[in-house]
mmCIF file of C-alpha atoms in Angstrom:
data_model
loop_
_atom_site.group_PDB
_atom_site.id
_atom_site.type_symbol
_atom_site.label_atom_id
_atom_site.label_comp_id
_atom_site.label_asym_id
_atom_site.label_seq_id
_atom_site.Cartn_x
_atom_site.Cartn_y
_atom_site.Cartn_z
ATOM 1 C CA MET A 207 -0.096 -0.008 -0.093
ATOM 2 C CA LYS A 208 1.255 3.138 -0.801
ATOM 3 C CA LYS A 209 2.491 5.366 1.977
ATOM 4 C CA LEU A 210 1.671 9.313 2.556
ATOM 5 C CA ILE A 211 2.614 11.320 5.561
ATOM 6 C CA ILE A 212 0.712 14.352 7.204
ATOM 7 C CA ALA A 213 2.955 16.311 8.284
ATOM 8 C CA THR A 214 1.137 17.688 11.263
ATOM 9 C CA GLN A 215 1.367 16.705 15.494
ATOM 10 C CA ASN A 216 -1.880 17.554 15.728
ATOM 11 C CA LYS A 217 -4.472 14.871 16.271
ATOM 12 C CA ASN A 218 -7.556 16.214 15.609
ATOM 13 C CA LYS A 219 -6.047 17.610 12.107
ATOM 14 C CA PHE A 220 -4.492 14.212 11.450
ATOM 15 C CA GLN A 221 -7.887 12.536 12.054
ATOM 16 C CA GLU A 222 -10.071 14.662 9.895
ATOM 17 C CA ILE A 223 -7.403 14.269 7.052
ATOM 18 C CA LYS A 224 -7.503 10.521 7.583
ATOM 19 C CA VAL A 225 -10.830 10.129 7.068
ATOM 20 C CA LEU A 226 -11.259 12.394 4.183
ATOM 21 C CA LEU A 227 -8.395 10.041 2.405
ATOM 22 C CA ALA A 228 -9.638 7.228 3.584
ATOM 23 C CA PRO A 229 -11.591 6.238 -0.115
ATOM 24 C CA LEU A 230 -8.002 6.317 -1.388
ATOM 25 C CA ASN A 231 -6.750 3.213 -0.208
ATOM 26 C CA ILE A 232 -3.268 4.953 0.808
ATOM 27 C CA GLN A 233 -2.012 4.566 4.262
ATOM 28 C CA CYS A 234 -1.787 7.664 5.985
ATOM 29 C CA LEU A 235 0.993 8.345 8.919
ATOM 30 C CA SER A 236 1.371 11.322 10.874
ATOM 31 C CA LEU A 237 4.295 12.774 12.892
ATOM 32 C CA ASN A 238 3.388 10.904 16.224
ATOM 33 C CA ASP A 239 3.305 7.689 14.273
ATOM 34 C CA LEU A 240 7.152 8.207 12.864
ATOM 35 C CA ASN A 241 8.111 9.688 16.207
ATOM 36 C CA TRP A 242 9.382 13.034 15.128
ATOM 37 C CA LYS A 243 9.576 15.244 18.067
ATOM 38 C CA GLU A 244 11.059 18.606 16.535
ATOM 39 C CA GLU A 245 9.130 21.441 16.084
ATOM 40 C CA ILE A 246 8.846 23.186 12.687
ATOM 41 C CA ILE A 247 8.653 26.207 13.264
ATOM 42 C CA GLU A 248 5.572 28.425 11.050
ATOM 43 C CA ASP A 249 7.403 31.560 10.422
ATOM 44 C CA GLY A 250 6.187 31.801 6.955
ATOM 45 C CA PHE A 251 3.805 35.323 6.141
ATOM 46 C CA SER A 252 1.211 32.899 4.250
ATOM 47 C CA PHE A 253 -0.644 29.525 5.047
ATOM 48 C CA PHE A 254 0.614 28.885 1.410
ATOM 49 C CA GLU A 255 4.789 29.256 2.797
ATOM 50 C CA ASN A 256 3.894 27.337 6.390
ATOM 51 C CA ALA A 257 2.238 24.534 4.544
ATOM 52 C CA LEU A 258 5.158 24.220 1.894
ATOM 53 C CA LYS A 259 7.880 24.431 4.615
ATOM 54 C CA LYS A 260 6.201 21.629 6.967
ATOM 55 C CA ALA A 261 5.662 19.539 3.822
ATOM 56 C CA LYS A 262 9.198 19.756 2.037
ATOM 57 C CA THR A 263 10.811 19.382 5.794
ATOM 58 C CA ILE A 264 9.269 16.104 6.198
ATOM 59 C CA ALA A 265 9.592 14.607 2.492
ATOM 60 C CA LYS A 266 13.088 15.352 2.442
ATOM 61 C CA PHE A 267 13.768 13.705 5.455
ATOM 62 C CA TYR A 268 11.734 10.828 5.430
ATOM 63 C CA ASN A 269 11.877 10.227 1.449
ATOM 64 C CA LEU A 270 8.194 10.000 1.099
ATOM 65 C CA PRO A 271 5.308 12.078 -0.370
ATOM 66 C CA THR A 272 4.108 14.520 2.231
ATOM 67 C CA LEU A 273 1.129 16.461 2.980
ATOM 68 C CA GLY A 274 1.423 19.633 4.658
ATOM 69 C CA ASP A 275 -1.421 22.204 6.335
ATOM 70 C CA ASP A 276 -1.761 25.507 7.228
ATOM 71 C CA SER A 277 -4.959 26.640 8.109
ATOM 72 C CA GLY A 278 -6.460 29.379 10.072
ATOM 73 C CA LEU A 279 -9.139 32.543 10.548
ATOM 74 C CA VAL A 280 -9.456 35.394 8.524
ATOM 75 C CA VAL A 281 -11.755 38.027 10.388
ATOM 76 C CA GLU A 282 -12.026 41.282 7.710
ATOM 77 C CA ALA A 283 -12.478 43.896 10.815
ATOM 78 C CA LEU A 284 -8.786 42.346 12.134
ATOM 79 C CA PRO A 285 -6.859 42.041 9.177
ATOM 80 C CA ASN A 286 -3.572 42.338 10.888
ATOM 81 C CA LEU A 287 -4.582 39.392 13.247
ATOM 82 C CA LEU A 288 -5.341 36.029 13.238
ATOM 83 C CA GLY A 289 -4.554 34.731 9.541
ATOM 84 C CA VAL A 290 -1.282 32.646 9.782
ATOM 85 C CA LYS A 291 -0.977 33.849 13.826
ATOM 86 C CA SER A 292 -4.204 32.159 14.697
ATOM 87 C CA LYS A 293 -3.329 29.600 16.418
ATOM 88 C CA ARG A 294 -1.323 31.762 18.544
ATOM 89 C CA PHE A 295 -3.441 34.956 18.698
ATOM 90 C CA SER A 296 -3.523 34.793 22.382
ATOM 91 C CA SER A 297 -0.325 34.184 24.573
ATOM 92 C CA GLU A 298 -1.484 31.466 26.111
ATOM 93 C CA GLY A 299 -2.222 29.982 22.645
ATOM 94 C CA THR A 300 -5.248 27.504 24.033
ATOM 95 C CA MET A 301 -8.597 27.417 22.423
ATOM 96 C CA LYS A 302 -10.279 29.049 25.500
ATOM 97 C CA ALA A 303 -7.897 31.593 25.610
ATOM 98 C CA ASN A 304 -7.891 32.299 21.793
ATOM 99 C CA ASN A 305 -11.899 32.190 21.463
ATOM 100 C CA GLU A 306 -11.626 34.908 24.514
ATOM 101 C CA LYS A 307 -9.461 36.950 23.048
ATOM 102 C CA LEU A 308 -11.082 37.048 19.675
ATOM 103 C CA LEU A 309 -14.794 38.127 21.098
ATOM 104 C CA LYS A 310 -13.142 40.992 23.132
ATOM 105 C CA HIS A 311 -11.362 42.441 20.152
ATOM 106 C CA LEU A 312 -14.660 42.283 18.177
ATOM 107 C CA LYS A 313 -16.724 43.458 21.334
ATOM 108 C CA ASN A 314 -17.772 47.151 19.771
ATOM 109 C CA ILE A 315 -17.134 45.880 16.039
ATOM 110 C CA THR A 316 -20.604 44.920 13.859
ATOM 111 C CA ASN A 317 -18.248 43.809 11.026
ATOM 112 C CA ARG A 318 -18.100 39.879 11.916
ATOM 113 C CA LYS A 319 -17.352 38.351 8.470
ATOM 114 C CA ALA A 320 -14.998 35.822 8.677
ATOM 115 C CA TYR A 321 -13.362 32.726 6.686
ATOM 116 C CA PHE A 322 -11.477 29.789 7.751
ATOM 117 C CA ILE A 323 -9.115 29.016 5.130
ATOM 118 C CA SER A 324 -6.759 25.773 4.437
ATOM 119 C CA GLU A 325 -3.878 25.413 2.133
ATOM 120 C CA ILE A 326 -2.525 21.977 2.015
ATOM 121 C CA VAL A 327 0.733 21.466 -0.213
ATOM 122 C CA LEU A 328 1.834 17.555 -1.327
ATOM 123 C CA TYR A 329 5.526 17.598 -1.404
ATOM 124 C CA TYR A 330 7.565 15.268 -3.097
ATOM 125 C CA PRO A 331 11.174 13.758 -2.397
ATOM 126 C CA ASN A 332 12.241 14.956 -6.066
ATOM 127 C CA ASP A 333 10.502 18.477 -4.989
ATOM 128 C CA LYS A 334 7.591 18.462 -7.241
ATOM 129 C CA TYR A 335 4.548 19.811 -5.464
ATOM 130 C CA TYR A 336 0.589 20.586 -5.698
ATOM 131 C CA HIS A 337 -0.970 23.234 -3.922
ATOM 132 C CA TYR A 338 -4.889 23.391 -2.970
ATOM 133 C CA ILE A 339 -7.280 25.816 -1.257
ATOM 134 C CA GLY A 340 -10.151 26.061 0.380
ATOM 135 C CA LYS A 341 -12.192 28.537 2.108
ATOM 136 C CA VAL A 342 -15.578 28.660 4.246
ATOM 137 C CA PHE A 343 -17.332 31.773 4.594
ATOM 138 C CA GLY A 344 -19.072 32.976 7.858
ATOM 139 C CA GLU A 345 -19.458 35.226 10.825
ATOM 140 C CA ILE A 346 -18.165 35.236 14.131
ATOM 141 C CA ALA A 347 -20.891 34.838 16.833
ATOM 142 C CA TYR A 348 -21.163 36.924 20.217
ATOM 143 C CA ASP A 349 -21.137 33.460 22.094
ATOM 144 C CA TYR A 350 -19.951 29.958 22.325
ATOM 145 C CA LYS A 351 -22.241 26.735 20.877
ATOM 146 C CA GLY A 352 -21.646 23.297 19.875
ATOM 147 C CA LYS A 353 -18.802 20.699 21.242
ATOM 148 C CA ASN A 354 -17.837 19.525 18.229
ATOM 149 C CA GLY A 355 -14.245 20.114 16.045
ATOM 150 C CA PHE A 356 -11.658 22.381 17.581
ATOM 151 C CA GLY A 357 -10.005 25.833 17.774
ATOM 152 C CA TYR A 358 -12.286 28.811 16.480
ATOM 153 C CA ASP A 359 -15.376 26.178 15.640
ATOM 154 C CA PRO A 360 -17.761 27.162 18.526
ATOM 155 C CA LEU A 361 -17.457 30.833 17.601
ATOM 156 C CA PHE A 362 -17.648 30.430 13.782
ATOM 157 C CA ILE A 363 -21.391 30.827 12.159
ATOM 158 C CA VAL A 364 -21.143 28.561 8.743
ATOM 159 C CA LYS A 365 -22.967 31.108 5.913
ATOM 160 C CA ASP A 366 -25.927 29.614 4.646
ATOM 161 C CA ILE A 367 -26.213 26.791 6.776
ATOM 162 C CA ASN A 368 -26.483 29.271 10.179
ATOM 163 C CA LYS A 369 -25.029 26.582 12.389
ATOM 164 C CA ARG A 370 -21.852 26.948 14.366
ATOM 165 C CA MET A 371 -19.048 24.819 13.129
ATOM 166 C CA ALA A 372 -18.680 23.240 16.110
ATOM 167 C CA GLU A 373 -22.272 21.842 16.189
ATOM 168 C CA LEU A 374 -21.482 19.923 13.171
ATOM 169 C CA ASN A 375 -20.354 16.017 13.305
ATOM 170 C CA GLU A 376 -17.401 15.078 11.408
ATOM 171 C CA GLU A 377 -19.110 14.289 8.602
ATOM 172 C CA GLU A 378 -21.096 17.361 8.108
ATOM 173 C CA LYS A 379 -18.256 19.363 8.980
ATOM 174 C CA ASN A 380 -15.886 17.548 6.320
ATOM 175 C CA LYS A 381 -18.364 18.452 3.541
ATOM 176 C CA ILE A 382 -18.357 22.372 3.811
ATOM 177 C CA SER A 383 -15.333 23.062 5.876
ATOM 178 C CA HIS A 384 -12.325 25.005 4.408
ATOM 179 C CA ARG A 385 -9.562 21.589 4.768
ATOM 180 C CA GLY A 386 -12.599 19.556 3.091
ATOM 181 C CA LYS A 387 -12.707 21.680 0.606
ATOM 182 C CA ALA A 388 -9.075 21.883 -0.128
ATOM 183 C CA LEU A 389 -8.541 18.013 0.226
ATOM 184 C CA LYS A 390 -11.467 17.179 -2.214
ATOM 185 C CA LYS A 391 -10.147 19.301 -4.830
ATOM 186 C CA LEU A 392 -6.631 16.912 -4.202
ATOM 187 C CA ILE A 393 -8.655 13.832 -3.944
ATOM 188 C CA GLU A 394 -10.349 14.521 -7.694
ATOM 189 C CA ASP A 395 -7.074 15.110 -8.834
ATOM 190 C CA ILE A 396 -5.786 11.769 -7.483
ATOM 191 C CA LYS A 397 -8.462 9.815 -8.525
ATOM 192 C CA ASN A 398 -8.240 11.225 -12.263
ATOM 193 C CA GLU A 399 -4.736 10.703 -12.372
ATOM 194 C CA VAL A 400 -3.853 14.017 -12.365
ATOM 195 C CA VAL A 401 -1.941 13.719 -9.352
ATOM 196 C CA ILE A 402 0.053 10.410 -8.804
ATOM 197 C CA ILE A 403 1.376 9.415 -5.240
ATOM 198 C CA MET B 167 -14.691 45.259 -15.458
ATOM 199 C CA LYS B 168 -11.855 43.270 -14.190
ATOM 200 C CA LYS B 169 -9.159 42.601 -16.725
ATOM 201 C CA LEU B 170 -7.253 39.241 -16.958
ATOM 202 C CA ILE B 171 -4.643 38.601 -19.989
ATOM 203 C CA ILE B 172 -4.337 35.275 -21.393
ATOM 204 C CA ALA B 173 -0.456 34.795 -22.217
ATOM 205 C CA THR B 174 -1.012 33.759 -25.663
ATOM 206 C CA GLN B 175 -0.165 34.490 -29.356
ATOM 207 C CA ASN B 176 -1.955 31.344 -30.135
ATOM 208 C CA LYS B 177 -5.998 32.422 -31.326
ATOM 209 C CA ASN B 178 -6.927 28.922 -31.293
ATOM 210 C CA LYS B 179 -5.867 28.392 -27.479
ATOM 211 C CA PHE B 180 -7.175 32.105 -26.573
ATOM 212 C CA GLN B 181 -10.588 31.583 -28.174
ATOM 213 C CA GLU B 182 -10.777 28.430 -26.386
ATOM 214 C CA ILE B 183 -10.065 29.975 -22.900
ATOM 215 C CA LYS B 184 -12.372 33.033 -23.524
ATOM 216 C CA VAL B 185 -15.343 30.925 -24.172
ATOM 217 C CA LEU B 186 -14.767 29.179 -21.112
ATOM 218 C CA LEU B 187 -14.226 32.048 -18.725
ATOM 219 C CA ALA B 188 -17.404 33.816 -20.026
ATOM 220 C CA PRO B 189 -19.647 33.147 -17.299
ATOM 221 C CA LEU B 190 -17.215 35.172 -14.876
ATOM 222 C CA ASN B 191 -17.602 38.383 -16.187
ATOM 223 C CA ILE B 192 -13.994 39.691 -16.543
ATOM 224 C CA GLN B 193 -12.633 41.036 -19.767
ATOM 225 C CA CYS B 194 -9.818 38.644 -21.168
ATOM 226 C CA LEU B 195 -6.492 40.450 -23.075
ATOM 227 C CA SER B 196 -4.859 38.232 -25.325
ATOM 228 C CA LEU B 197 -1.146 39.322 -26.444
ATOM 229 C CA ASN B 198 -2.276 40.196 -29.292
ATOM 230 C CA ASP B 199 -4.982 42.475 -28.634
ATOM 231 C CA LEU B 200 -2.055 44.190 -26.226
ATOM 232 C CA ASN B 201 0.659 44.276 -29.633
ATOM 233 C CA TRP B 202 2.617 42.215 -27.737
ATOM 234 C CA LYS B 203 5.642 40.963 -30.242
ATOM 235 C CA GLU B 204 8.210 39.537 -28.289
ATOM 236 C CA GLU B 205 8.752 35.439 -28.297
ATOM 237 C CA ILE B 206 8.947 34.268 -24.736
ATOM 238 C CA ILE B 207 11.276 31.083 -25.197
ATOM 239 C CA GLU B 208 9.289 28.093 -23.625
ATOM 240 C CA ASP B 209 12.558 26.555 -22.646
ATOM 241 C CA GLY B 210 11.122 25.018 -19.162
ATOM 242 C CA PHE B 211 11.523 21.470 -18.062
ATOM 243 C CA SER B 212 8.204 21.299 -17.313
ATOM 244 C CA PHE B 213 4.806 22.470 -18.454
ATOM 245 C CA PHE B 214 4.789 24.169 -15.074
ATOM 246 C CA GLU B 215 8.021 26.065 -15.631
ATOM 247 C CA ASN B 216 6.587 27.234 -19.205
ATOM 248 C CA ALA B 217 3.117 28.439 -17.811
ATOM 249 C CA LEU B 218 4.686 30.481 -14.698
ATOM 250 C CA LYS B 219 7.468 31.804 -16.966
ATOM 251 C CA LYS B 220 4.648 33.139 -19.830
ATOM 252 C CA ALA B 221 2.279 34.180 -16.857
ATOM 253 C CA LYS B 222 4.758 35.890 -14.852
ATOM 254 C CA THR B 223 6.853 37.595 -17.457
ATOM 255 C CA ILE B 224 3.800 39.524 -18.968
ATOM 256 C CA ALA B 225 2.015 40.287 -15.130
ATOM 257 C CA LYS B 226 5.039 42.033 -14.153
ATOM 258 C CA PHE B 227 5.438 43.815 -17.447
ATOM 259 C CA TYR B 228 1.461 44.879 -17.910
ATOM 260 C CA ASN B 229 0.992 44.945 -13.987
ATOM 261 C CA LEU B 230 -2.137 42.813 -14.609
ATOM 262 C CA PRO B 231 -3.311 39.476 -13.564
ATOM 263 C CA THR B 232 -2.317 36.981 -16.229
ATOM 264 C CA LEU B 233 -3.273 33.297 -16.885
ATOM 265 C CA GLY B 234 -0.200 31.245 -18.747
ATOM 266 C CA ASP B 235 -1.064 27.543 -20.214
ATOM 267 C CA ASP B 236 1.161 25.294 -21.210
ATOM 268 C CA SER B 237 0.402 22.143 -22.227
ATOM 269 C CA GLY B 238 1.139 19.142 -24.762
ATOM 270 C CA LEU B 239 0.753 15.181 -25.559
ATOM 271 C CA VAL B 240 2.528 12.670 -23.472
ATOM 272 C CA VAL B 241 2.619 9.406 -25.137
ATOM 273 C CA GLU B 242 3.688 6.209 -22.844
ATOM 274 C CA ALA B 243 5.547 4.538 -25.502
ATOM 275 C CA LEU B 244 7.501 7.648 -26.222
ATOM 276 C CA PRO B 245 8.652 8.906 -22.597
ATOM 277 C CA ASN B 246 11.606 11.369 -24.155
ATOM 278 C CA LEU B 247 9.956 12.819 -26.653
ATOM 279 C CA LEU B 248 6.644 15.133 -27.249
ATOM 280 C CA GLY B 249 5.657 16.459 -23.887
ATOM 281 C CA VAL B 250 7.052 19.845 -23.410
ATOM 282 C CA LYS B 251 8.395 19.678 -26.924
ATOM 283 C CA SER B 252 4.998 18.944 -28.569
ATOM 284 C CA LYS B 253 4.671 22.010 -30.334
ATOM 285 C CA ARG B 254 8.331 21.732 -31.607
ATOM 286 C CA PHE B 255 8.146 17.961 -32.496
ATOM 287 C CA SER B 256 9.136 17.928 -36.080
ATOM 288 C CA SER B 257 11.438 20.432 -37.565
ATOM 289 C CA GLU B 258 8.544 22.224 -39.417
ATOM 290 C CA GLY B 259 6.740 22.512 -36.472
ATOM 291 C CA THR B 260 3.450 22.422 -38.663
ATOM 292 C CA MET B 261 0.279 20.614 -37.199
ATOM 293 C CA LYS B 262 0.791 18.148 -40.200
ATOM 294 C CA ALA B 263 4.355 17.283 -40.024
ATOM 295 C CA ASN B 264 3.864 16.778 -36.306
ATOM 296 C CA ASN B 265 1.029 14.070 -36.812
ATOM 297 C CA GLU B 266 3.200 12.724 -39.266
ATOM 298 C CA LYS B 267 6.140 12.423 -37.460
ATOM 299 C CA LEU B 268 3.974 10.635 -34.466
ATOM 300 C CA LEU B 269 2.202 8.260 -36.691
ATOM 301 C CA LYS B 270 5.890 7.170 -37.893
ATOM 302 C CA HIS B 271 7.341 6.942 -34.570
ATOM 303 C CA LEU B 272 4.438 4.566 -33.473
ATOM 304 C CA LYS B 273 4.501 2.804 -36.611
ATOM 305 C CA ASN B 274 5.397 -0.652 -35.220
ATOM 306 C CA ILE B 275 4.228 -0.102 -31.818
ATOM 307 C CA THR B 276 1.137 -1.398 -29.763
ATOM 308 C CA ASN B 277 0.776 0.577 -27.193
ATOM 309 C CA ARG B 278 -0.592 3.696 -27.860
ATOM 310 C CA LYS B 279 -1.725 5.135 -24.707
ATOM 311 C CA ALA B 280 -1.265 8.858 -24.118
ATOM 312 C CA TYR B 281 -2.699 11.970 -22.477
ATOM 313 C CA PHE B 282 -3.017 15.671 -23.320
ATOM 314 C CA ILE B 283 -2.084 17.500 -20.043
ATOM 315 C CA SER B 284 -2.652 21.171 -19.413
ATOM 316 C CA GLU B 285 -0.765 23.274 -16.793
ATOM 317 C CA ILE B 286 -2.160 26.717 -16.133
ATOM 318 C CA VAL B 287 -0.488 29.620 -14.035
ATOM 319 C CA LEU B 288 -2.596 32.754 -12.792
ATOM 320 C CA TYR B 289 0.091 34.983 -11.760
ATOM 321 C CA TYR B 290 -0.030 38.263 -9.903
ATOM 322 C CA PRO B 291 1.867 41.169 -10.107
ATOM 323 C CA ASN B 292 2.513 40.578 -6.512
ATOM 324 C CA ASP B 293 3.914 37.544 -7.422
ATOM 325 C CA LYS B 294 1.114 35.670 -5.793
ATOM 326 C CA TYR B 295 0.132 32.617 -7.988
ATOM 327 C CA TYR B 296 -2.242 29.749 -8.464
ATOM 328 C CA HIS B 297 -1.839 26.370 -10.727
ATOM 329 C CA TYR B 298 -4.007 24.340 -12.232
ATOM 330 C CA ILE B 299 -3.455 21.161 -13.601
ATOM 331 C CA GLY B 300 -6.177 19.144 -16.000
ATOM 332 C CA LYS B 301 -5.094 15.820 -18.024
ATOM 333 C CA VAL B 302 -7.717 13.554 -20.644
ATOM 334 C CA PHE B 303 -6.855 9.938 -21.363
ATOM 335 C CA GLY B 304 -7.224 8.312 -24.502
ATOM 336 C CA GLU B 305 -4.899 6.610 -27.374
ATOM 337 C CA ILE B 306 -3.239 7.328 -30.769
ATOM 338 C CA ALA B 307 -5.119 6.365 -33.543
ATOM 339 C CA TYR B 308 -3.481 5.032 -36.889
ATOM 340 C CA ASP B 309 -4.936 7.031 -38.902
ATOM 341 C CA TYR B 310 -6.848 11.065 -39.261
ATOM 342 C CA LYS B 311 -10.092 11.877 -38.032
ATOM 343 C CA GLY B 312 -12.473 14.839 -37.387
ATOM 344 C CA LYS B 313 -11.988 18.688 -38.554
ATOM 345 C CA ASN B 314 -12.027 20.567 -35.166
ATOM 346 C CA GLY B 315 -9.517 21.467 -32.628
ATOM 347 C CA PHE B 316 -5.683 21.726 -33.702
ATOM 348 C CA GLY B 317 -2.626 20.232 -32.893
ATOM 349 C CA TYR B 318 -2.517 16.298 -32.500
ATOM 350 C CA ASP B 319 -6.690 16.483 -32.146
ATOM 351 C CA PRO B 320 -6.834 14.541 -35.154
ATOM 352 C CA LEU B 321 -5.233 11.461 -33.972
ATOM 353 C CA PHE B 322 -6.118 11.634 -30.266
ATOM 354 C CA ILE B 323 -9.245 8.886 -29.590
ATOM 355 C CA VAL B 324 -10.619 10.370 -26.467
ATOM 356 C CA LYS B 325 -11.335 7.554 -23.571
ATOM 357 C CA ASP B 326 -14.391 6.398 -22.847
ATOM 358 C CA ILE B 327 -15.974 8.638 -25.407
ATOM 359 C CA ASN B 328 -14.084 6.552 -28.135
ATOM 360 C CA LYS B 329 -14.402 9.667 -30.443
ATOM 361 C CA ARG B 330 -11.127 12.229 -32.329
ATOM 362 C CA MET B 331 -10.472 15.208 -30.126
ATOM 363 C CA ALA B 332 -10.610 16.748 -33.235
ATOM 364 C CA GLU B 333 -14.619 15.084 -34.241
ATOM 365 C CA LEU B 334 -15.937 17.031 -31.135
ATOM 366 C CA ASN B 335 -17.323 20.463 -31.411
ATOM 367 C CA GLU B 336 -16.112 23.183 -29.187
ATOM 368 C CA GLU B 337 -18.676 22.891 -26.094
ATOM 369 C CA GLU B 338 -18.032 19.305 -26.376
ATOM 370 C CA LYS B 339 -14.282 19.300 -26.101
ATOM 371 C CA ASN B 340 -14.423 21.986 -23.320
ATOM 372 C CA LYS B 341 -15.934 19.539 -21.171
ATOM 373 C CA ILE B 342 -13.640 16.974 -21.255
ATOM 374 C CA SER B 343 -10.316 18.593 -22.243
ATOM 375 C CA HIS B 344 -7.255 18.959 -20.310
ATOM 376 C CA ARG B 345 -7.614 22.675 -20.805
ATOM 377 C CA GLY B 346 -11.332 22.618 -20.025
ATOM 378 C CA LYS B 347 -10.667 20.715 -16.969
ATOM 379 C CA ALA B 348 -7.987 22.760 -15.795
ATOM 380 C CA LEU B 349 -9.594 26.034 -16.257
ATOM 381 C CA LYS B 350 -13.440 24.522 -14.680
ATOM 382 C CA LYS B 351 -10.880 24.050 -11.177
ATOM 383 C CA LEU B 352 -9.727 28.032 -11.406
ATOM 384 C CA ILE B 353 -13.450 29.329 -12.669
ATOM 385 C CA GLU B 354 -14.760 27.086 -9.595
ATOM 386 C CA ASP B 355 -11.922 28.883 -7.214
ATOM 387 C CA ILE B 356 -12.868 32.310 -8.235
ATOM 388 C CA LYS B 357 -16.486 31.434 -8.179
ATOM 389 C CA ASN B 358 -16.376 30.446 -4.252
ATOM 390 C CA GLU B 359 -14.099 33.804 -3.948
ATOM 391 C CA VAL B 360 -11.016 31.366 -3.343
ATOM 392 C CA VAL B 361 -9.230 33.145 -5.788
ATOM 393 C CA ILE B 362 -10.320 36.541 -6.566
ATOM 394 C CA ILE B 363 -8.995 38.579 -10.139
#
């Protein structure tokens, strides 16, 4: 069976990606499976740069095709906050502290428009790579709802669906989420032999 | 109306792309419209490199988002011929001479498997870019059929459809062609605001 590394130490993210790639009959390995211990510093100015750095570092080290993902929340009214720094928005960096800081920053702001974005890079040891992007649009709520997902999911009202991202179950989320959409494009390309693993 | 340059001097290619982008309400400009006279040498080792070079050169010169396309025919039994050199396969470089040379090279070869590939780069003056790939699989026939299209279309039997690419009309071709598929992905991304022009 062909092997693909998912360059993440985040178990939630690995689980999401693994489920989405299940139909492809590819063995997915996480950095935890490989016992990779170092941190890959996400110091890029764009999601793409970070995804590329993660995927390239690991693909070169293990000599296997590797998928890197970088994602985050972009809030229209706070153009210089969040984005590539979404995970490190608060000094604590926890989900709770990040969400509370976001609510505080938006306290007197009525423009709550936001989107989640995921940029995915599939990198090969020979330096060829493919790049995919997915977005989901919505608004930042004034309170929390829902127990699923992670990150900013309990604050994010998904456009058209009018539910929090955290209210969706895994299957519902994968259908409409930023990461689900980006991965769907990659999966289509693999199925159509546009991309070979 | 937003403007997009299609970095090609090939009128057939421009026409194909213009038709596909029509639903987007974007003004497409060809290099002929802009009176660009220089040749952009396609000396890349991959379709991607050539598409990038064309799109970047023009985007930087005119300070407008620019679409570059490089495409060609890949024949399984002739791995070192055609490909990025598809257009310059014969010394004459005409459609007729190219097709005849291909038939000659495949004379005693029963493996006729081939695919057309199109790689598209949308390049912005600020050096951001997006990359899309489309493929259509098929076989190389032993004789010519069909009067539409251009290039190797009269020799290419489209898989599942069992017709020559040159037997399809513009609409039929755009639905299944390599370029049509790559552009469809770009158009979806523009419609979904994943890509902004």
